[in-house]
PDB file with one MODEL, atoms N, CA, C and O in Angstrom:
MODEL        1
ATOM      1  N   LEU A   1      13.114  -7.354   9.425  1.00  0.00           N
ATOM      2  CA  LEU A   1      12.290  -7.981   8.403  1.00  0.00           C
ATOM      3  C   LEU A   1      13.084  -7.983   7.100  1.00  0.00           C
ATOM      4  O   LEU A   1      13.577  -6.940   6.671  1.00  0.00           O
ATOM      5  N   ALA A   2      13.207  -9.121   6.486  1.00  0.00           N
ATOM      6  CA  ALA A   2      14.037  -9.236   5.289  1.00  0.00           C
ATOM      7  C   ALA A   2      13.230  -9.504   4.024  1.00  0.00           C
ATOM      8  O   ALA A   2      13.794  -9.874   2.994  1.00  0.00           O
ATOM      9  N   VAL A   3      11.943  -9.323   4.095  1.00  0.00           N
ATOM     10  CA  VAL A   3      11.105  -9.527   2.920  1.00  0.00           C
ATOM     11  C   VAL A   3      10.456  -8.199   2.536  1.00  0.00           C
ATOM     12  O   VAL A   3      10.310  -7.318   3.383  1.00  0.00           O
ATOM     13  N   PRO A   4      10.069  -8.044   1.279  1.00  0.00           N
ATOM     14  CA  PRO A   4       9.407  -6.801   0.875  1.00  0.00           C
ATOM     15  C   PRO A   4       8.096  -6.608   1.640  1.00  0.00           C
ATOM     16  O   PRO A   4       7.378  -7.567   1.921  1.00  0.00           O
ATOM     17  N   LEU A   5       7.808  -5.375   1.962  1.00  0.00           N
ATOM     18  CA  LEU A   5       6.581  -5.032   2.685  1.00  0.00           C
ATOM     19  C   LEU A   5       5.900  -3.890   1.955  1.00  0.00           C
ATOM     20  O   LEU A   5       6.511  -2.854   1.695  1.00  0.00           O
ATOM     21  N   LEU A   6       4.647  -4.084   1.630  1.00  0.00           N
ATOM     22  CA  LEU A   6       3.858  -3.046   0.984  1.00  0.00           C
ATOM     23  C   LEU A   6       2.788  -2.583   1.950  1.00  0.00           C
ATOM     24  O   LEU A   6       1.985  -3.382   2.433  1.00  0.00           O
ATOM     25  N   LEU A   7       2.777  -1.298   2.230  1.00  0.00           N
ATOM     26  CA  LEU A   7       1.735  -0.705   3.057  1.00  0.00           C
ATOM     27  C   LEU A   7       0.843   0.133   2.152  1.00  0.00           C
ATOM     28  O   LEU A   7       1.294   1.107   1.551  1.00  0.00           O
ATOM     29  N   LEU A   8      -0.405  -0.249   2.061  1.00  0.00           N
ATOM     30  CA  LEU A   8      -1.386   0.534   1.313  1.00  0.00           C
ATOM     31  C   LEU A   8      -2.231   1.276   2.334  1.00  0.00           C
ATOM     32  O   LEU A   8      -2.801   0.667   3.239  1.00  0.00           O
ATOM     33  N   ALA A   9      -2.308   2.579   2.188  1.00  0.00           N
ATOM     34  CA  ALA A   9      -3.038   3.386   3.156  1.00  0.00           C
ATOM     35  C   ALA A   9      -3.969   4.342   2.428  1.00  0.00           C
ATOM     36  O   ALA A   9      -3.586   4.985   1.451  1.00  0.00           O
ATOM     37  N   GLY A  10      -5.186   4.422   2.918  1.00  0.00           N
ATOM     38  CA  GLY A  10      -6.120   5.397   2.373  1.00  0.00           C
ATOM     39  C   GLY A  10      -5.692   6.793   2.778  1.00  0.00           C
ATOM     40  O   GLY A  10      -5.429   7.060   3.951  1.00  0.00           O
ATOM     41  N   GLU A  11      -5.626   7.664   1.816  1.00  0.00           N
ATOM     42  CA  GLU A  11      -5.186   9.035   2.067  1.00  0.00           C
ATOM     43  C   GLU A  11      -6.091   9.752   3.070  1.00  0.00           C
ATOM     44  O   GLU A  11      -5.648  10.669   3.760  1.00  0.00           O
ATOM     45  N   LYS A  12      -7.358   9.335   3.151  1.00  0.00           N
ATOM     46  CA  LYS A  12      -8.315   9.980   4.052  1.00  0.00           C
ATOM     47  C   LYS A  12      -8.730   9.057   5.197  1.00  0.00           C
ATOM     48  O   LYS A  12      -9.812   9.217   5.761  1.00  0.00           O
ATOM     49  N   ASP A  13      -7.883   8.100   5.539  1.00  0.00           N
ATOM     50  CA  ASP A  13      -8.191   7.135   6.588  1.00  0.00           C
ATOM     51  C   ASP A  13      -8.174   7.817   7.949  1.00  0.00           C
ATOM     52  O   ASP A  13      -7.150   8.356   8.369  1.00  0.00           O
ATOM     53  N   ALA A  14      -9.311   7.791   8.633  1.00  0.00           N
ATOM     54  CA  ALA A  14      -9.400   8.406   9.959  1.00  0.00           C
ATOM     55  C   ALA A  14      -8.991   7.410  11.051  1.00  0.00           C
ATOM     56  O   ALA A  14      -8.566   7.819  12.131  1.00  0.00           O
ATOM     57  N   ALA A  15      -9.118   6.107  10.777  1.00  0.00           N
ATOM     58  CA  ALA A  15      -8.791   5.091  11.774  1.00  0.00           C
ATOM     59  C   ALA A  15      -7.282   4.901  11.906  1.00  0.00           C
ATOM     60  O   ALA A  15      -6.761   4.787  13.016  1.00  0.00           O
ATOM     61  N   VAL A  16      -6.588   4.869  10.780  1.00  0.00           N
ATOM     62  CA  VAL A  16      -5.127   4.749  10.760  1.00  0.00           C
ATOM     63  C   VAL A  16      -4.616   5.837   9.816  1.00  0.00           C
ATOM     64  O   VAL A  16      -4.486   5.601   8.615  1.00  0.00           O
ATOM     65  N   PRO A  17      -4.333   7.005  10.339  1.00  0.00           N
ATOM     66  CA  PRO A  17      -3.906   8.123   9.490  1.00  0.00           C
ATOM     67  C   PRO A  17      -2.655   7.783   8.667  1.00  0.00           C
ATOM     68  O   PRO A  17      -1.820   6.980   9.084  1.00  0.00           O
ATOM     69  N   ALA A  18      -2.550   8.394   7.522  1.00  0.00           N
ATOM     70  CA  ALA A  18      -1.429   8.153   6.618  1.00  0.00           C
ATOM     71  C   ALA A  18      -0.085   8.361   7.325  1.00  0.00           C
ATOM     72  O   ALA A  18       0.881   7.654   7.038  1.00  0.00           O
ATOM     73  N   GLY A  19      -0.022   9.302   8.224  1.00  0.00           N
ATOM     74  CA  GLY A  19       1.216   9.550   8.967  1.00  0.00           C
ATOM     75  C   GLY A  19       1.623   8.359   9.822  1.00  0.00           C
ATOM     76  O   GLY A  19       2.812   8.080   9.976  1.00  0.00           O
ATOM     77  N   ASP A  20       0.645   7.660  10.376  1.00  0.00           N
ATOM     78  CA  ASP A  20       0.947   6.459  11.169  1.00  0.00           C
ATOM     79  C   ASP A  20       1.484   5.355  10.271  1.00  0.00           C
ATOM     80  O   ASP A  20       2.436   4.663  10.633  1.00  0.00           O
ATOM     81  N   ALA A  21       0.874   5.187   9.102  1.00  0.00           N
ATOM     82  CA  ALA A  21       1.350   4.180   8.150  1.00  0.00           C
ATOM     83  C   ALA A  21       2.768   4.518   7.695  1.00  0.00           C
ATOM     84  O   ALA A  21       3.608   3.629   7.555  1.00  0.00           O
ATOM     85  N   ALA A  22       3.026   5.788   7.466  1.00  0.00           N
ATOM     86  CA  ALA A  22       4.373   6.215   7.057  1.00  0.00           C
ATOM     87  C   ALA A  22       5.387   5.956   8.169  1.00  0.00           C
ATOM     88  O   ALA A  22       6.535   5.604   7.895  1.00  0.00           O
ATOM     89  N   ALA A  23       4.972   6.127   9.405  1.00  0.00           N
ATOM     90  CA  ALA A  23       5.875   5.861  10.535  1.00  0.00           C
ATOM     91  C   ALA A  23       6.239   4.382  10.605  1.00  0.00           C
ATOM     92  O   ALA A  23       7.385   4.038  10.896  1.00  0.00           O
ATOM     93  N   VAL A  24       5.280   3.516  10.343  1.00  0.00           N
ATOM     94  CA  VAL A  24       5.561   2.077  10.311  1.00  0.00           C
ATOM     95  C   VAL A  24       6.520   1.774   9.169  1.00  0.00           C
ATOM     96  O   VAL A  24       7.492   1.038   9.345  1.00  0.00           O
ATOM     97  N   ALA A  25       6.249   2.337   8.006  1.00  0.00           N
ATOM     98  CA  ALA A  25       7.116   2.107   6.839  1.00  0.00           C
ATOM     99  C   ALA A  25       8.545   2.552   7.122  1.00  0.00           C
ATOM    100  O   ALA A  25       9.496   1.920   6.663  1.00  0.00           O
ATOM    101  N   ALA A  26       8.699   3.623   7.866  1.00  0.00           N
ATOM    102  CA  ALA A  26      10.040   4.140   8.169  1.00  0.00           C
ATOM    103  C   ALA A  26      10.837   3.189   9.071  1.00  0.00           C
ATOM    104  O   ALA A  26      12.064   3.264   9.122  1.00  0.00           O
ATOM    105  N   LEU A  27      10.149   2.312   9.769  1.00  0.00           N
ATOM    106  CA  LEU A  27      10.817   1.379  10.675  1.00  0.00           C
ATOM    107  C   LEU A  27      11.328   0.118   9.978  1.00  0.00           C
ATOM    108  O   LEU A  27      12.112  -0.642  10.547  1.00  0.00           O
ATOM    109  N   VAL A  28      10.878  -0.095   8.747  1.00  0.00           N
ATOM    110  CA  VAL A  28      11.218  -1.330   8.032  1.00  0.00           C
ATOM    111  C   VAL A  28      11.950  -0.971   6.743  1.00  0.00           C
ATOM    112  O   VAL A  28      11.396  -0.303   5.870  1.00  0.00           O
ATOM    113  N   LYS A  29      13.201  -1.420   6.632  1.00  0.00           N
ATOM    114  CA  LYS A  29      14.020  -1.077   5.460  1.00  0.00           C
ATOM    115  C   LYS A  29      13.380  -1.486   4.146  1.00  0.00           C
ATOM    116  O   LYS A  29      13.521  -0.795   3.136  1.00  0.00           O
ATOM    117  N   THR A  30      12.686  -2.595   4.160  1.00  0.00           N
ATOM    118  CA  THR A  30      12.129  -3.143   2.920  1.00  0.00           C
ATOM    119  C   THR A  30      10.710  -2.663   2.633  1.00  0.00           C
ATOM    120  O   THR A  30      10.057  -3.156   1.714  1.00  0.00           O
ATOM    121  N   ALA A  31      10.243  -1.714   3.410  1.00  0.00           N
ATOM    122  CA  ALA A  31       8.856  -1.257   3.272  1.00  0.00           C
ATOM    123  C   ALA A  31       8.695  -0.198   2.193  1.00  0.00           C
ATOM    124  O   ALA A  31       9.579   0.619   1.937  1.00  0.00           O
ATOM    125  N   ARG A  32       7.551  -0.251   1.590  1.00  0.00           N
ATOM    126  CA  ARG A  32       7.131   0.775   0.640  1.00  0.00           C
ATOM    127  C   ARG A  32       5.700   1.150   1.030  1.00  0.00           C
ATOM    128  O   ARG A  32       4.884   0.276   1.327  1.00  0.00           O
ATOM    129  N   ILE A  33       5.405   2.425   1.029  1.00  0.00           N
ATOM    130  CA  ILE A  33       4.054   2.873   1.343  1.00  0.00           C
ATOM    131  C   ILE A  33       3.444   3.517   0.100  1.00  0.00           C
ATOM    132  O   ILE A  33       4.099   4.261  -0.630  1.00  0.00           O
ATOM    133  N   VAL A  34       2.185   3.208  -0.107  1.00  0.00           N
ATOM    134  CA  VAL A  34       1.430   3.814  -1.200  1.00  0.00           C
ATOM    135  C   VAL A  34       0.164   4.396  -0.591  1.00  0.00           C
ATOM    136  O   VAL A  34      -0.610   3.688   0.054  1.00  0.00           O
ATOM    137  N   LEU A  35      -0.037   5.677  -0.797  1.00  0.00           N
ATOM    138  CA  LEU A  35      -1.273   6.311  -0.347  1.00  0.00           C
ATOM    139  C   LEU A  35      -2.296   6.217  -1.467  1.00  0.00           C
ATOM    140  O   LEU A  35      -2.041   6.633  -2.597  1.00  0.00           O
ATOM    141  N   ILE A  36      -3.442   5.672  -1.142  1.00  0.00           N
ATOM    142  CA  ILE A  36      -4.515   5.525  -2.114  1.00  0.00           C
ATOM    143  C   ILE A  36      -5.364   6.790  -2.075  1.00  0.00           C
ATOM    144  O   ILE A  36      -5.968   7.100  -1.048  1.00  0.00           O
ATOM    145  N   PRO A  37      -5.415   7.526  -3.192  1.00  0.00           N
ATOM    146  CA  PRO A  37      -6.138   8.798  -3.200  1.00  0.00           C
ATOM    147  C   PRO A  37      -7.641   8.617  -3.024  1.00  0.00           C
ATOM    148  O   PRO A  37      -8.228   7.641  -3.492  1.00  0.00           O
ATOM    149  N   ASP A  38      -8.238   9.573  -2.346  1.00  0.00           N
ATOM    150  CA  ASP A  38      -9.690   9.601  -2.138  1.00  0.00           C
ATOM    151  C   ASP A  38     -10.220   8.321  -1.514  1.00  0.00           C
ATOM    152  O   ASP A  38     -11.321   7.881  -1.845  1.00  0.00           O
ATOM    153  N   ALA A  39      -9.454   7.720  -0.616  1.00  0.00           N
ATOM    154  CA  ALA A  39      -9.885   6.496   0.056  1.00  0.00           C
ATOM    155  C   ALA A  39      -9.691   6.647   1.556  1.00  0.00           C
ATOM    156  O   ALA A  39      -8.781   7.326   2.031  1.00  0.00           O
ATOM    157  N   GLY A  40     -10.581   5.988   2.277  1.00  0.00           N
ATOM    158  CA  GLY A  40     -10.475   5.962   3.726  1.00  0.00           C
ATOM    159  C   GLY A  40      -9.895   4.635   4.185  1.00  0.00           C
ATOM    160  O   GLY A  40      -8.972   4.100   3.570  1.00  0.00           O
ATOM    161  N   HIS A  41     -10.453   4.103   5.285  1.00  0.00           N
ATOM    162  CA  HIS A  41      -9.936   2.886   5.886  1.00  0.00           C
ATOM    163  C   HIS A  41     -10.188   1.645   5.036  1.00  0.00           C
ATOM    164  O   HIS A  41      -9.471   0.652   5.160  1.00  0.00           O
ATOM    165  N   LEU A  42     -11.178   1.695   4.193  1.00  0.00           N
ATOM    166  CA  LEU A  42     -11.521   0.547   3.354  1.00  0.00           C
ATOM    167  C   LEU A  42     -11.105   0.798   1.910  1.00  0.00           C
ATOM    168  O   LEU A  42     -11.913   0.673   0.989  1.00  0.00           O
ATOM    169  N   ALA A  43      -9.859   1.146   1.726  1.00  0.00           N
ATOM    170  CA  ALA A  43      -9.359   1.503   0.396  1.00  0.00           C
ATOM    171  C   ALA A  43      -9.608   0.397  -0.621  1.00  0.00           C
ATOM    172  O   ALA A  43      -9.894   0.681  -1.784  1.00  0.00           O
ATOM    173  N   HIS A  44      -9.504  -0.851  -0.201  1.00  0.00           N
ATOM    174  CA  HIS A  44      -9.716  -1.970  -1.122  1.00  0.00           C
ATOM    175  C   HIS A  44     -11.150  -2.027  -1.635  1.00  0.00           C
ATOM    176  O   HIS A  44     -11.400  -2.567  -2.713  1.00  0.00           O
ATOM    177  N   GLU A  45     -12.094  -1.479  -0.875  1.00  0.00           N
ATOM    178  CA  GLU A  45     -13.485  -1.418  -1.326  1.00  0.00           C
ATOM    179  C   GLU A  45     -13.787  -0.105  -2.047  1.00  0.00           C
ATOM    180  O   GLU A  45     -14.571  -0.071  -2.996  1.00  0.00           O
ATOM    181  N   GLU A  46     -13.164   0.959  -1.589  1.00  0.00           N
ATOM    182  CA  GLU A  46     -13.440   2.285  -2.139  1.00  0.00           C
ATOM    183  C   GLU A  46     -12.733   2.520  -3.470  1.00  0.00           C
ATOM    184  O   GLU A  46     -13.276   3.186  -4.352  1.00  0.00           O
ATOM    185  N   ARG A  47     -11.535   1.982  -3.618  1.00  0.00           N
ATOM    186  CA  ARG A  47     -10.720   2.176  -4.833  1.00  0.00           C
ATOM    187  C   ARG A  47     -10.088   0.849  -5.262  1.00  0.00           C
ATOM    188  O   ARG A  47      -8.864   0.741  -5.333  1.00  0.00           O
ATOM    189  N   PRO A  48     -10.918  -0.163  -5.548  1.00  0.00           N
ATOM    190  CA  PRO A  48     -10.376  -1.508  -5.805  1.00  0.00           C
ATOM    191  C   PRO A  48      -9.413  -1.591  -6.987  1.00  0.00           C
ATOM    192  O   PRO A  48      -8.448  -2.352  -6.929  1.00  0.00           O
ATOM    193  N   ALA A  49      -9.643  -0.847  -8.032  1.00  0.00           N
ATOM    194  CA  ALA A  49      -8.763  -0.925  -9.206  1.00  0.00           C
ATOM    195  C   ALA A  49      -7.360  -0.414  -8.872  1.00  0.00           C
ATOM    196  O   ALA A  49      -6.363  -1.003  -9.289  1.00  0.00           O
ATOM    197  N   ILE A  50      -7.292   0.667  -8.129  1.00  0.00           N
ATOM    198  CA  ILE A  50      -5.984   1.230  -7.764  1.00  0.00           C
ATOM    199  C   ILE A  50      -5.250   0.288  -6.811  1.00  0.00           C
ATOM    200  O   ILE A  50      -4.049   0.059  -6.959  1.00  0.00           O
ATOM    201  N   VAL A  51      -5.970  -0.253  -5.839  1.00  0.00           N
ATOM    202  CA  VAL A  51      -5.365  -1.192  -4.897  1.00  0.00           C
ATOM    203  C   VAL A  51      -4.851  -2.419  -5.648  1.00  0.00           C
ATOM    204  O   VAL A  51      -3.727  -2.863  -5.417  1.00  0.00           O
ATOM    205  N   ALA A  52      -5.670  -2.966  -6.544  1.00  0.00           N
ATOM    206  CA  ALA A  52      -5.264  -4.148  -7.307  1.00  0.00           C
ATOM    207  C   ALA A  52      -4.032  -3.865  -8.158  1.00  0.00           C
ATOM    208  O   ALA A  52      -3.141  -4.707  -8.267  1.00  0.00           O
ATOM    209  N   GLU A  53      -3.983  -2.692  -8.755  1.00  0.00           N
ATOM    210  CA  GLU A  53      -2.834  -2.312  -9.585  1.00  0.00           C
ATOM    211  C   GLU A  53      -1.540  -2.320  -8.768  1.00  0.00           C
ATOM    212  O   GLU A  53      -0.519  -2.840  -9.217  1.00  0.00           O
ATOM    213  N   HIS A  54      -1.590  -1.748  -7.582  1.00  0.00           N
ATOM    214  CA  HIS A  54      -0.399  -1.697  -6.726  1.00  0.00           C
ATOM    215  C   HIS A  54      -0.032  -3.080  -6.175  1.00  0.00           C
ATOM    216  O   HIS A  54       1.147  -3.422  -6.076  1.00  0.00           O
ATOM    217  N   LEU A  55      -1.039  -3.862  -5.824  1.00  0.00           N
ATOM    218  CA  LEU A  55      -0.765  -5.216  -5.338  1.00  0.00           C
ATOM    219  C   LEU A  55      -0.129  -6.079  -6.420  1.00  0.00           C
ATOM    220  O   LEU A  55       0.837  -6.795  -6.158  1.00  0.00           O
ATOM    221  N   LEU A  56      -0.661  -6.013  -7.618  1.00  0.00           N
ATOM    222  CA  LEU A  56      -0.118  -6.803  -8.714  1.00  0.00           C
ATOM    223  C   LEU A  56       1.325  -6.408  -9.009  1.00  0.00           C
ATOM    224  O   LEU A  56       2.186  -7.272  -9.173  1.00  0.00           O
ATOM    225  N   ALA A  57       1.588  -5.110  -9.076  1.00  0.00           N
ATOM    226  CA  ALA A  57       2.946  -4.638  -9.341  1.00  0.00           C
ATOM    227  C   ALA A  57       3.900  -5.101  -8.241  1.00  0.00           C
ATOM    228  O   ALA A  57       5.033  -5.491  -8.524  1.00  0.00           O
ATOM    229  N   PHE A  58       3.452  -5.060  -7.010  1.00  0.00           N
ATOM    230  CA  PHE A  58       4.281  -5.477  -5.877  1.00  0.00           C
ATOM    231  C   PHE A  58       4.599  -6.966  -5.950  1.00  0.00           C
ATOM    232  O   PHE A  58       5.748  -7.367  -5.766  1.00  0.00           O
ATOM    233  N   VAL A  59       3.597  -7.774  -6.214  1.00  0.00           N
ATOM    234  CA  VAL A  59       3.799  -9.223  -6.283  1.00  0.00           C
ATOM    235  C   VAL A  59       4.719  -9.582  -7.446  1.00  0.00           C
ATOM    236  O   VAL A  59       5.613 -10.415  -7.296  1.00  0.00           O
ATOM    237  N   LEU A  60       4.506  -8.962  -8.598  1.00  0.00           N
ATOM    238  CA  LEU A  60       5.360  -9.240  -9.758  1.00  0.00           C
ATOM    239  C   LEU A  60       6.800  -8.836  -9.482  1.00  0.00           C
ATOM    240  O   LEU A  60       7.735  -9.552  -9.841  1.00  0.00           O
ATOM    241  N   GLU A  61       6.973  -7.690  -8.846  1.00  0.00           N
ATOM    242  CA  GLU A  61       8.325  -7.248  -8.505  1.00  0.00           C
ATOM    243  C   GLU A  61       8.983  -8.197  -7.517  1.00  0.00           C
ATOM    244  O   GLU A  61      10.151  -8.552  -7.677  1.00  0.00           O
ATOM    245  N   ALA A  62       8.247  -8.604  -6.506  1.00  0.00           N
ATOM    246  CA  ALA A  62       8.797  -9.518  -5.502  1.00  0.00           C
ATOM    247  C   ALA A  62       9.141 -10.873  -6.111  1.00  0.00           C
ATOM    248  O   ALA A  62      10.077 -11.541  -5.673  1.00  0.00           O
ATOM    249  N   ALA A  63       8.378 -11.271  -7.121  1.00  0.00           N
ATOM    250  CA  ALA A  63       8.626 -12.553  -7.781  1.00  0.00           C
ATOM    251  C   ALA A  63       9.713 -12.446  -8.853  1.00  0.00           C
ATOM    252  O   ALA A  63      10.139 -13.447  -9.429  1.00  0.00           O
ATOM    253  N   GLY A  64      10.150 -11.213  -9.105  1.00  0.00           N
ATOM    254  CA  GLY A  64      11.186 -11.005 -10.108  1.00  0.00           C
ATOM    255  C   GLY A  64      10.676 -11.049 -11.535  1.00  0.00           C
ATOM    256  O   GLY A  64      11.442 -11.277 -12.471  1.00  0.00           O
ATOM    257  N   THR A  65       9.376 -10.831 -11.697  1.00  0.00           N
ATOM    258  CA  THR A  65       8.788 -10.875 -13.033  1.00  0.00           C
ATOM    259  C   THR A  65       8.161  -9.552 -13.447  1.00  0.00           C
ATOM    260  O   THR A  65       7.351  -9.508 -14.372  1.00  0.00           O
ATOM    261  N   ALA A  66       8.533  -8.479 -12.766  1.00  0.00           N
ATOM    262  CA  ALA A  66       7.963  -7.160 -13.092  1.00  0.00           C
ATOM    263  C   ALA A  66       8.362  -6.759 -14.496  1.00  0.00           C
ATOM    264  O   ALA A  66       9.443  -7.092 -14.981  1.00  0.00           O
ATOM    265  N   GLU A  67       7.465  -6.038 -15.130  1.00  0.00           N
ATOM    266  CA  GLU A  67       7.725  -5.571 -16.499  1.00  0.00           C
ATOM    267  C   GLU A  67       8.645  -4.389 -16.499  1.00  0.00           C
ATOM    268  O   GLU A  67       8.974  -3.863 -17.563  1.00  0.00           O
TER     269      GLU A  67
ENDMDL
END
């Protein structure tokens, strides 16, 4: 994979444990993993501001417009 990959994982996700997400990230050179604190499988619903912050930073960086 030659494009940036962002893995957002809920720190308390029982369906896909953080360790599994980290294992996927380790397989892809361009991957970055972010653990969302106090979130489970629905991190985007449980911690939307934190998820949005990381998504925005990732997109800006990938577009070459990061601050």
